[in-house]
PDB file of C-alpha atoms in Angstrom:
ATOM      1  CA  THR C  22      49.165 126.915 108.651  1.00 92.00           C
ATOM      2  CA  ASN C  23      50.622 125.899 111.999  1.00 94.00           C
ATOM      3  CA  VAL C  24      49.379 123.047 114.145  1.00 96.00           C
ATOM      4  CA  GLY C  25      46.207 123.977 115.975  1.00 96.00           C
ATOM      5  CA  VAL C  26      42.392 123.911 115.961  1.00 97.00           C
ATOM      6  CA  TYR C  27      40.679 125.955 113.294  1.00 97.00           C
ATOM      7  CA  PRO C  28      36.915 126.597 112.819  1.00 97.00           C
ATOM      8  CA  ILE C  29      35.128 125.358 109.734  1.00 97.00           C
ATOM      9  CA  THR C  30      32.416 127.937 109.111  1.00 97.00           C
ATOM     10  CA  ALA C  31      29.215 126.921 107.318  1.00 96.00           C
ATOM     11  CA  ALA C  32      27.182 129.584 105.459  1.00 96.00           C
ATOM     12  CA  MET C  33      24.353 129.727 102.877  1.00 95.00           C
ATOM     13  CA  GLY C  34      26.488 129.493  99.843  1.00 96.00           C
ATOM     14  CA  THR C  35      24.094 128.541  96.982  1.00 97.00           C
ATOM     15  CA  LEU C  36      21.664 126.542  99.110  1.00 97.00           C
ATOM     16  CA  ALA C  37      17.938 127.066  98.233  1.00 96.00           C
ATOM     17  CA  SER C  38      14.730 125.242  99.168  1.00 96.00           C
ATOM     18  CA  SER C  39      10.979 126.008  98.906  1.00 95.00           C
ATOM     19  CA  ASN C  40      10.241 123.838 101.942  1.00 96.00           C
ATOM     20  CA  TYR C  41      13.220 124.379 104.248  1.00 96.00           C
ATOM     21  CA  ASN C  42      15.045 127.111 106.055  1.00 96.00           C
ATOM     22  CA  PHE C  43      18.646 126.562 107.129  1.00 96.00           C
ATOM     23  CA  SER C  44      20.616 127.022 110.320  1.00 96.00           C
ATOM     24  CA  PHE C  45      24.405 126.689 110.304  1.00 96.00           C
ATOM     25  CA  THR C  46      26.726 125.035 112.840  1.00 97.00           C
ATOM     26  CA  ASN C  47      30.494 125.438 112.543  1.00 96.00           C
ATOM     27  CA  GLY C  48      32.886 122.477 112.549  1.00 97.00           C
ATOM     28  CA  ILE C  49      36.549 122.122 113.536  1.00 98.00           C
ATOM     29  CA  LEU C  50      39.671 121.494 111.450  1.00 98.00           C
ATOM     30  CA  ASN C  51      42.343 120.002 113.697  1.00 97.00           C
ATOM     31  CA  ILE C  52      45.866 120.371 112.235  1.00 97.00           C
ATOM     32  CA  GLU C  53      48.162 117.839 113.909  1.00 97.00           C
ATOM     33  CA  LYS C  54      51.938 117.618 113.847  1.00 97.00           C
ATOM     34  CA  ALA C  55      53.575 116.094 110.803  1.00 97.00           C
ATOM     35  CA  MET C  56      56.211 113.379 111.279  1.00 98.00           C
ATOM     36  CA  LEU C  57      59.928 113.973 110.702  1.00 98.00           C
ATOM     37  CA  ASN C  58      62.385 111.082 110.389  1.00 98.00           C
ATOM     38  CA  VAL C  59      65.593 111.605 112.360  1.00 98.00           C
ATOM     39  CA  ASN C  60      68.141 109.183 110.867  1.00 98.00           C
ATOM     40  CA  ALA C  61      71.464 108.622 112.637  1.00 98.00           C
ATOM     41  CA  ASP C  62      74.052 108.830 109.861  1.00 98.00           C
ATOM     42  CA  ASN C  63      76.163 105.703 109.310  1.00 98.00           C
ATOM     43  CA  LYS C  64      79.828 106.189 110.185  1.00 98.00           C
ATOM     44  CA  TRP C  65      83.158 104.394 109.705  1.00 98.00           C
ATOM     45  CA  LYS C  66      86.392 104.525 111.634  1.00 97.00           C
ATOM     46  CA  SER C  67      89.582 102.504 111.815  1.00 96.00           C
ATOM     47  CA  TYR C  68      90.573 100.368 114.768  1.00 97.00           C
ATOM     48  CA  GLY C  69      92.150 102.466 117.508  1.00 96.00           C
ATOM     49  CA  ALA C  70      90.908 105.802 116.158  1.00 96.00           C
ATOM     50  CA  MET C  71      88.692 108.211 118.047  1.00 96.00           C
ATOM     51  CA  ASN C  72      85.009 107.904 117.285  1.00 97.00           C
ATOM     52  CA  PRO C  73      83.928 110.257 114.514  1.00 97.00           C
ATOM     53  CA  ALA C  74      81.484 113.045 115.241  1.00 97.00           C
ATOM     54  CA  LEU C  75      78.012 111.522 115.290  1.00 98.00           C
ATOM     55  CA  THR C  76      75.447 113.269 113.126  1.00 98.00           C
ATOM     56  CA  ALA C  77      71.872 112.799 112.008  1.00 98.00           C
ATOM     57  CA  THR C  78      69.829 113.670 108.942  1.00 98.00           C
ATOM     58  CA  ILE C  79      66.287 114.994 109.390  1.00 98.00           C
ATOM     59  CA  SER C  80      63.872 114.423 106.547  1.00 97.00           C
ATOM     60  CA  GLY C  81      60.146 114.753 105.863  1.00 97.00           C
ATOM     61  CA  PHE C  82      59.718 118.546 106.035  1.00 97.00           C
ATOM     62  CA  MET C  83      56.467 119.923 104.652  1.00 97.00           C
ATOM     63  CA  ASN C  84      55.664 123.065 102.652  1.00 95.00           C
ATOM     64  CA  ASN C  85      59.172 123.116 101.117  1.00 95.00           C
ATOM     65  CA  GLU C  86      60.640 123.842 104.521  1.00 96.00           C
ATOM     66  CA  THR C  87      64.198 123.037 105.502  1.00 96.00           C
ATOM     67  CA  LEU C  88      65.713 122.522 108.928  1.00 96.00           C
ATOM     68  CA  SER C  89      66.738 126.163 109.064  1.00 95.00           C
ATOM     69  CA  ASN C  90      63.231 127.583 108.495  1.00 95.00           C
ATOM     70  CA  SER C  91      61.054 124.805 109.866  1.00 96.00           C
ATOM     71  CA  GLY C  92      60.948 126.044 113.422  1.00 95.00           C
ATOM     72  CA  VAL C  93      62.695 122.870 114.644  1.00 97.00           C
ATOM     73  CA  THR C  94      65.112 123.721 117.440  1.00 97.00           C
ATOM     74  CA  GLY C  95      67.704 121.810 119.397  1.00 97.00           C
ATOM     75  CA  LEU C  96      69.682 118.715 118.471  1.00 97.00           C
ATOM     76  CA  PRO C  97      69.023 114.980 118.653  1.00 98.00           C
ATOM     77  CA  GLY C  98      70.861 112.864 121.198  1.00 98.00           C
ATOM     78  CA  LEU C  99      73.373 110.477 119.583  1.00 98.00           C
ATOM     79  CA  SER C 100      75.401 107.763 121.262  1.00 98.00           C
ATOM     80  CA  THR C 101      77.207 104.490 120.540  1.00 98.00           C
ATOM     81  CA  THR C 102      78.703 101.680 122.567  1.00 97.00           C
ATOM     82  CA  ALA C 103      81.917 101.783 120.500  1.00 97.00           C
ATOM     83  CA  VAL C 104      85.026 103.268 122.103  1.00 96.00           C
ATOM     84  CA  VAL C 105      88.593 103.858 120.915  1.00 94.00           C
ATOM     85  CA  ALA C 106      89.704 100.352 121.869  1.00 92.00           C
ATOM     86  CA  SER C 107      86.655  98.544 120.484  1.00 95.00           C
ATOM     87  CA  SER C 108      87.441  95.621 118.216  1.00 93.00           C
ATOM     88  CA  LEU C 109      86.412  95.355 114.574  1.00 96.00           C
ATOM     89  CA  GLY C 110      82.696  95.106 113.965  1.00 97.00           C
ATOM     90  CA  VAL C 111      79.442  97.026 113.547  1.00 98.00           C
ATOM     91  CA  TYR C 112      78.115  99.040 116.503  1.00 98.00           C
ATOM     92  CA  PRO C 113      74.706 100.746 116.737  1.00 98.00           C
ATOM     93  CA  ILE C 114      74.442 104.523 116.744  1.00 98.00           C
ATOM     94  CA  MET C 115      71.397 105.274 118.872  1.00 98.00           C
ATOM     95  CA  VAL C 116      69.393 108.431 118.283  1.00 98.00           C
ATOM     96  CA  ASN C 117      66.820 110.019 120.604  1.00 98.00           C
ATOM     97  CA  ILE C 118      64.969 113.281 121.178  1.00 97.00           C
ATOM     98  CA  GLY C 119      67.869 115.067 122.797  1.00 98.00           C
ATOM     99  CA  SER C 120      66.906 118.727 122.853  1.00 98.00           C
ATOM    100  CA  LEU C 121      64.792 118.618 119.688  1.00 98.00           C
ATOM    101  CA  ALA C 122      61.544 120.547 119.808  1.00 97.00           C
ATOM    102  CA  SER C 123      59.006 121.693 117.251  1.00 97.00           C
ATOM    103  CA  GLY C 124      55.546 123.177 117.219  1.00 96.00           C
ATOM    104  CA  ASN C 125      54.626 121.527 113.931  1.00 97.00           C
ATOM    105  CA  TYR C 126      56.482 118.226 113.877  1.00 97.00           C
ATOM    106  CA  ASN C 127      56.778 114.990 115.794  1.00 98.00           C
ATOM    107  CA  PHE C 128      59.910 112.893 115.445  1.00 98.00           C
ATOM    108  CA  ASN C 129      60.570 109.312 114.430  1.00 98.00           C
ATOM    109  CA  PHE C 130      64.019 108.023 115.318  1.00 98.00           C
ATOM    110  CA  ILE C 131      66.039 105.578 113.178  1.00 98.00           C
ATOM    111  CA  ASN C 132      69.351 104.207 114.454  1.00 98.00           C
ATOM    112  CA  GLY C 133      72.509 104.043 112.328  1.00 98.00           C
ATOM    113  CA  ASP C 134      75.672 101.917 112.326  1.00 98.00           C
ATOM    114  CA  LEU C 135      79.283 102.665 113.241  1.00 98.00           C
ATOM    115  CA  THR C 136      81.582 100.263 111.407  1.00 98.00           C
ATOM    116  CA  ILE C 137      85.093  99.751 112.780  1.00 98.00           C
ATOM    117  CA  GLY C 138      87.550  98.588 110.115  1.00 97.00           C
ATOM    118  CA  LYS C 139      91.192  97.610 110.217  1.00 97.00           C
ATOM    119  CA  ALA C 140      93.854 100.198 111.004  1.00 97.00           C
ATOM    120  CA  THR C 141      96.789 100.577 108.613  1.00 97.00           C
ATOM    121  CA  LEU C 142     100.238  99.364 109.628  1.00 97.00           C
ATOM    122  CA  THR C 143     103.238 100.595 107.639  1.00 98.00           C
ATOM    123  CA  ILE C 144     105.938  97.981 107.056  1.00 98.00           C
ATOM    124  CA  THR C 145     109.223  99.521 105.932  1.00 98.00           C
ATOM    125  CA  ALA C 146     112.166  97.458 104.682  1.00 98.00           C
ATOM    126  CA  GLN C 147     115.266  98.639 106.532  1.00 98.00           C
ATOM    127  CA  ASP C 148     118.273  99.727 104.491  1.00 98.00           C
ATOM    128  CA  LYS C 149     121.219  97.315 104.375  1.00 98.00           C
ATOM    129  CA  ILE C 150     124.879  97.411 103.282  1.00 98.00           C
ATOM    130  CA  ARG C 151     127.168  94.633 102.097  1.00 98.00           C
ATOM    131  CA  THR C 152     130.335  94.279 100.070  1.00 97.00           C
ATOM    132  CA  TYR C 153     130.641  93.006  96.534  1.00 97.00           C
ATOM    133  CA  GLY C 154     130.686  89.221  96.386  1.00 96.00           C
ATOM    134  CA  ALA C 155     129.188  88.671  99.843  1.00 96.00           C
ATOM    135  CA  ALA C 156     125.865  86.976 100.440  1.00 96.00           C
ATOM    136  CA  ASN C 157     122.868  89.243 100.967  1.00 97.00           C
ATOM    137  CA  PRO C 158     122.358  90.116 104.643  1.00 97.00           C
ATOM    138  CA  GLU C 159     119.207  89.118 106.483  1.00 97.00           C
ATOM    139  CA  PHE C 160     116.514  91.589 105.525  1.00 98.00           C
ATOM    140  CA  THR C 161     114.421  93.160 108.277  1.00 97.00           C
ATOM    141  CA  VAL C 162     111.536  95.620 108.580  1.00 97.00           C
ATOM    142  CA  ALA C 163     110.351  98.363 110.909  1.00 97.00           C
ATOM    143  CA  TYR C 164     106.675  98.566 111.888  1.00 97.00           C
ATOM    144  CA  SER C 165     104.845 101.837 112.451  1.00 97.00           C
ATOM    145  CA  GLY C 166     101.204 102.699 113.015  1.00 96.00           C
ATOM    146  CA  PHE C 167     100.281 100.543 116.006  1.00 97.00           C
ATOM    147  CA  VAL C 168      97.290 101.924 117.929  1.00 96.00           C
ATOM    148  CA  ASN C 169      95.864 101.588 121.435  1.00 93.00           C
ATOM    149  CA  GLY C 170      99.378 101.536 122.888  1.00 93.00           C
ATOM    150  CA  GLU C 171     100.061  98.213 121.170  1.00 95.00           C
ATOM    151  CA  THR C 172     103.494  96.947 120.206  1.00 95.00           C
ATOM    152  CA  LEU C 173     104.575  94.237 117.819  1.00 95.00           C
ATOM    153  CA  ALA C 174     104.378  91.780 120.725  1.00 95.00           C
ATOM    154  CA  THR C 175     100.870  92.783 121.842  1.00 95.00           C
ATOM    155  CA  SER C 176      99.225  93.657 118.525  1.00 95.00           C
ATOM    156  CA  GLY C 177      98.173  90.153 117.542  1.00 93.00           C
ATOM    157  CA  LEU C 178     100.424  90.354 114.480  1.00 95.00           C
ATOM    158  CA  SER C 179     101.774  86.955 113.463  1.00 96.00           C
ATOM    159  CA  GLY C 180     104.060  85.646 110.751  1.00 96.00           C
ATOM    160  CA  LYS C 181     106.757  87.600 108.960  1.00 95.00           C
ATOM    161  CA  PRO C 182     107.182  89.362 105.638  1.00 97.00           C
ATOM    162  CA  ASP C 183     109.129  88.101 102.636  1.00 97.00           C
ATOM    163  CA  PHE C 184     111.462  90.194 100.520  1.00 98.00           C
ATOM    164  CA  ILE C 185     112.294  90.583  96.860  1.00 97.00           C
ATOM    165  CA  THR C 186     115.548  92.072  95.575  1.00 97.00           C
ATOM    166  CA  GLY C 187     117.438  91.872  92.313  1.00 96.00           C
ATOM    167  CA  ALA C 188     120.780  91.715  94.110  1.00 97.00           C
ATOM    168  CA  VAL C 189     122.777  88.457  94.145  1.00 96.00           C
ATOM    169  CA  ALA C 190     126.357  87.721  95.238  1.00 92.00           C
ATOM    170  CA  THR C 191     127.701  88.577  91.785  1.00 95.00           C
ATOM    171  CA  SER C 192     125.746  91.840  91.432  1.00 97.00           C
ATOM    172  CA  PRO C 193     128.044  94.802  90.789  1.00 97.00           C
ATOM    173  CA  VAL C 194     128.493  97.711  93.154  1.00 98.00           C
ATOM    174  CA  GLY C 195     125.383  99.903  93.326  1.00 98.00           C
ATOM    175  CA  ASN C 196     122.039 100.360  95.069  1.00 98.00           C
ATOM    176  CA  TYR C 197     119.290  97.756  94.811  1.00 98.00           C
ATOM    177  CA  VAL C 198     115.660  97.941  95.884  1.00 98.00           C
ATOM    178  CA  ILE C 199     114.507  95.760  98.779  1.00 98.00           C
ATOM    179  CA  THR C 200     110.782  95.142  98.297  1.00 98.00           C
ATOM    180  CA  PRO C 201     108.872  93.766 101.300  1.00 98.00           C
ATOM    181  CA  ILE C 202     105.797  91.619 100.627  1.00 97.00           C
ATOM    182  CA  ALA C 203     103.216  89.995 102.870  1.00 94.00           C
ATOM    183  CA  GLY C 204     104.806  86.587 103.285  1.00 96.00           C
ATOM    184  CA  THR C 205     102.993  84.967 106.214  1.00 97.00           C
ATOM    185  CA  LEU C 206     101.983  88.225 107.930  1.00 96.00           C
ATOM    186  CA  THR C 207      98.460  88.289 109.323  1.00 96.00           C
ATOM    187  CA  ALA C 208      96.659  90.545 111.803  1.00 95.00           C
ATOM    188  CA  ALA C 209      93.048  90.673 112.866  1.00 94.00           C
ATOM    189  CA  ASN C 210      93.029  94.435 113.382  1.00 95.00           C
ATOM    190  CA  TYR C 211      95.491  95.749 110.787  1.00 96.00           C
ATOM    191  CA  ASN C 212      95.904  96.091 107.059  1.00 96.00           C
ATOM    192  CA  PHE C 213      99.418  96.506 105.695  1.00 97.00           C
ATOM    193  CA  VAL C 214     101.147  98.982 103.415  1.00 98.00           C
ATOM    194  CA  TYR C 215     104.718  98.377 102.354  1.00 98.00           C
ATOM    195  CA  VAL C 216     107.637 100.779 101.877  1.00 98.00           C
ATOM    196  CA  ASN C 217     110.748  99.707  99.970  1.00 98.00           C
ATOM    197  CA  GLY C 218     114.245  99.836 101.387  1.00 98.00           C
ATOM    198  CA  SER C 219     117.669  99.906  99.737  1.00 98.00           C
ATOM    199  CA  LEU C 220     120.576  97.467  99.632  1.00 98.00           C
ATOM    200  CA  ALA C 221     123.881  99.249  99.003  1.00 98.00           C
ATOM    201  CA  ILE C 222     126.607  97.012  97.578  1.00 98.00           C
ATOM    202  CA  GLU C 223     129.995  98.557  98.289  1.00 98.00           C
ATOM    203  CA  LYS C 224     133.393  97.769  96.846  1.00 98.00           C
ATOM    204  CA  ALA C 225     135.211  94.732  98.227  1.00 98.00           C
ATOM    205  CA  LEU C 226     138.757  95.191  99.511  1.00 98.00           C
ATOM    206  CA  VAL C 227     141.599  93.598  97.526  1.00 98.00           C
ATOM    207  CA  THR C 228     145.134  93.500  98.832  1.00 98.00           C
ATOM    208  CA  VAL C 229     147.716  94.246  96.146  1.00 98.00           C
ATOM    209  CA  GLU C 230     150.845  92.529  97.441  1.00 98.00           C
ATOM    210  CA  ALA C 231     154.214  93.170  95.846  1.00 98.00           C
ATOM    211  CA  ASP C 232     155.771  89.786  95.064  1.00 98.00           C
ATOM    212  CA  ASN C 233     159.104  88.997  96.713  1.00 98.00           C
ATOM    213  CA  LYS C 234     162.057  88.902  94.286  1.00 98.00           C
ATOM    214  CA  ASN C 235     165.690  87.770  94.247  1.00 97.00           C
ATOM    215  CA  LYS C 236     168.714  88.812  92.188  1.00 97.00           C
ATOM    216  CA  VAL C 237     172.471  88.646  92.395  1.00 97.00           C
ATOM    217  CA  TYR C 238     174.734  91.595  92.976  1.00 96.00           C
ATOM    218  CA  GLY C 239     175.470  93.588  89.831  1.00 96.00           C
ATOM    219  CA  VAL C 240     172.470  92.307  87.854  1.00 96.00           C
ATOM    220  CA  VAL C 241     169.671  94.588  86.758  1.00 97.00           C
ATOM    221  CA  ASN C 242     166.509  94.414  88.841  1.00 97.00           C
ATOM    222  CA  PRO C 243     164.002  91.739  87.851  1.00 97.00           C
ATOM    223  CA  THR C 244     160.553  92.706  86.595  1.00 97.00           C
ATOM    224  CA  LEU C 245     158.494  93.661  89.618  1.00 98.00           C
ATOM    225  CA  THR C 246     155.067  91.976  89.886  1.00 97.00           C
ATOM    226  CA  ALA C 247     152.164  91.843  92.333  1.00 97.00           C
ATOM    227  CA  SER C 248     149.545  89.378  93.495  1.00 97.00           C
ATOM    228  CA  TYR C 249     145.868  90.182  94.171  1.00 97.00           C
ATOM    229  CA  ILE C 250     144.389  88.749  97.362  1.00 97.00           C
ATOM    230  CA  GLY C 251     140.664  88.929  98.154  1.00 97.00           C
ATOM    231  CA  LEU C 252     139.064  88.638  94.723  1.00 97.00           C
ATOM    232  CA  MET C 253     135.418  87.534  95.059  1.00 96.00           C
ATOM    233  CA  ASN C 254     133.061  85.199  93.198  1.00 95.00           C
ATOM    234  CA  GLY C 255     135.915  82.943  92.038  1.00 94.00           C
ATOM    235  CA  GLU C 256     137.293  85.783  89.933  1.00 96.00           C
ATOM    236  CA  SER C 257     140.868  86.050  88.741  1.00 94.00           C
ATOM    237  CA  PHE C 258     142.648  89.251  87.846  1.00 93.00           C
ATOM    238  CA  ALA C 259     141.717  88.636  84.208  1.00 94.00           C
ATOM    239  CA  THR C 260     137.997  88.256  84.968  1.00 95.00           C
ATOM    240  CA  SER C 261     137.695  90.736  87.842  1.00 96.00           C
ATOM    241  CA  GLY C 262     137.175  93.852  85.772  1.00 95.00           C
ATOM    242  CA  ILE C 263     140.263  95.472  87.338  1.00 97.00           C
ATOM    243  CA  ASN C 264     142.025  97.713  84.851  1.00 97.00           C
ATOM    244  CA  GLY C 265     145.496  99.205  84.841  1.00 97.00           C
ATOM    245  CA  ALA C 266     148.481  98.163  86.915  1.00 96.00           C
ATOM    246  CA  PRO C 267     149.907  99.056  90.317  1.00 97.00           C
ATOM    247  CA  SER C 268     153.023 101.132  90.726  1.00 98.00           C
ATOM    248  CA  LEU C 269     155.884  98.933  92.041  1.00 98.00           C
ATOM    249  CA  THR C 270     159.161 100.570  93.041  1.00 98.00           C
ATOM    250  CA  THR C 271     162.343  99.845  94.947  1.00 98.00           C
ATOM    251  CA  VAL C 272     165.442 101.863  95.760  1.00 97.00           C
ATOM    252  CA  ALA C 273     167.645  98.943  94.730  1.00 97.00           C
ATOM    253  CA  THR C 274     169.654  99.257  91.496  1.00 96.00           C
ATOM    254  CA  ALA C 275     172.143  97.052  89.656  1.00 95.00           C
ATOM    255  CA  SER C 276     174.962  98.466  91.808  1.00 95.00           C
ATOM    256  CA  SER C 277     173.150  98.111  95.151  1.00 96.00           C
ATOM    257  CA  VAL C 278     175.075  96.092  97.707  1.00 97.00           C
ATOM    258  CA  VAL C 279     173.935  92.728  98.947  1.00 97.00           C
ATOM    259  CA  GLY C 280     170.931  93.011 101.270  1.00 97.00           C
ATOM    260  CA  SER C 281     167.136  93.257 101.453  1.00 97.00           C
ATOM    261  CA  TYR C 282     165.242  96.144  99.897  1.00 98.00           C
ATOM    262  CA  ASP C 283     161.568  97.049 100.115  1.00 98.00           C
ATOM    263  CA  ILE C 284     159.393  96.718  97.037  1.00 98.00           C
ATOM    264  CA  ASN C 285     156.696  99.361  97.528  1.00 98.00           C
ATOM    265  CA  ALA C 286     153.270  99.018  95.955  1.00 98.00           C
ATOM    266  CA  SER C 287     150.827 101.878  95.292  1.00 97.00           C
ATOM    267  CA  ASN C 288     147.765 102.498  93.167  1.00 97.00           C
ATOM    268  CA  GLY C 289     149.446 103.365  89.902  1.00 97.00           C
ATOM    269  CA  SER C 290     146.769 103.202  87.194  1.00 97.00           C
ATOM    270  CA  LEU C 291     144.569 100.632  88.933  1.00 97.00           C
ATOM    271  CA  THR C 292     140.791 101.154  88.615  1.00 97.00           C
ATOM    272  CA  SER C 293     137.828  98.916  89.369  1.00 97.00           C
ATOM    273  CA  GLY C 294     134.071  99.232  89.618  1.00 96.00           C
ATOM    274  CA  ASN C 295     133.798  96.520  92.271  1.00 97.00           C
ATOM    275  CA  TYR C 296     137.055  96.676  94.240  1.00 98.00           C
ATOM    276  CA  LYS C 297     139.030  99.087  96.351  1.00 97.00           C
ATOM    277  CA  PHE C 298     142.684  98.479  97.067  1.00 98.00           C
ATOM    278  CA  GLN C 299     145.139  98.260  99.918  1.00 98.00           C
ATOM    279  CA  PHE C 300     148.825  97.672  99.345  1.00 98.00           C
ATOM    280  CA  SER C 301     151.426  95.416 100.900  1.00 98.00           C
ATOM    281  CA  LYS C 302     155.211  95.625 100.482  1.00 98.00           C
ATOM    282  CA  GLY C 303     157.388  92.912  99.108  1.00 98.00           C
ATOM    283  CA  VAL C 304     161.149  92.321  99.482  1.00 98.00           C
ATOM    284  CA  LEU C 305     163.911  92.319  96.858  1.00 98.00           C
ATOM    285  CA  THR C 306     166.799  90.219  98.148  1.00 98.00           C
ATOM    286  CA  ILE C 307     170.213  90.778  96.550  1.00 97.00           C
TER     287      ILE C 307
END
């Protein structure tokens, strides 16, 4: 039964008395409004994000009613002091009557909390390239995810990341993972997630230089040989992993007249996992 004033009617019922008659006076049953609790729902957001939609939960309905069939109309008023640029912390969510109305219920208002947590900054190791045998380059990162118009300089970020890679000067040609880690990075308003980069080790350049030779007129050509310039890591031809031999040719023959003749060098059967080749001429002097 709805809120209101209802008569309590008195009648004879089973009353009986040999000495008394009865007169009856009605009473009143006053049905007052029940109390509903309007709880501002707790919320969370990250630093620099828009405030979430503020909501409330209404509880305490009687007679198995729900909000939809209780006769409650309107919405509570909800507000908070937190804004997009607010720093980390806990901010009250205030709740008030707003446009709420009900014939059968009063309202009790309970504030909630808006918690602002750290935003997430993505730290990506930038890809690098070096040649076989060289020292690793300086590793660097790119930052993404700053909020509130902040930059690296204005974000309060301090320190720098460290890096892990399996590549050393003697590592063979290939791709190696660059893994960024926290190092000394700190930030009051940001957490960090890390994205790996790649270090590409490319072939070093070796110059295959045809050795200069001498012979006398009428003698067969000497054996043509070459020198390798630019081997890395203290390697020699024997330890470099270079296979095969260059092609070394000259137009000079046993009957060639006195003079100077080019000794041309080309790839021949040379192969290497860690080196590429360029070729330099030599001179055969008769």
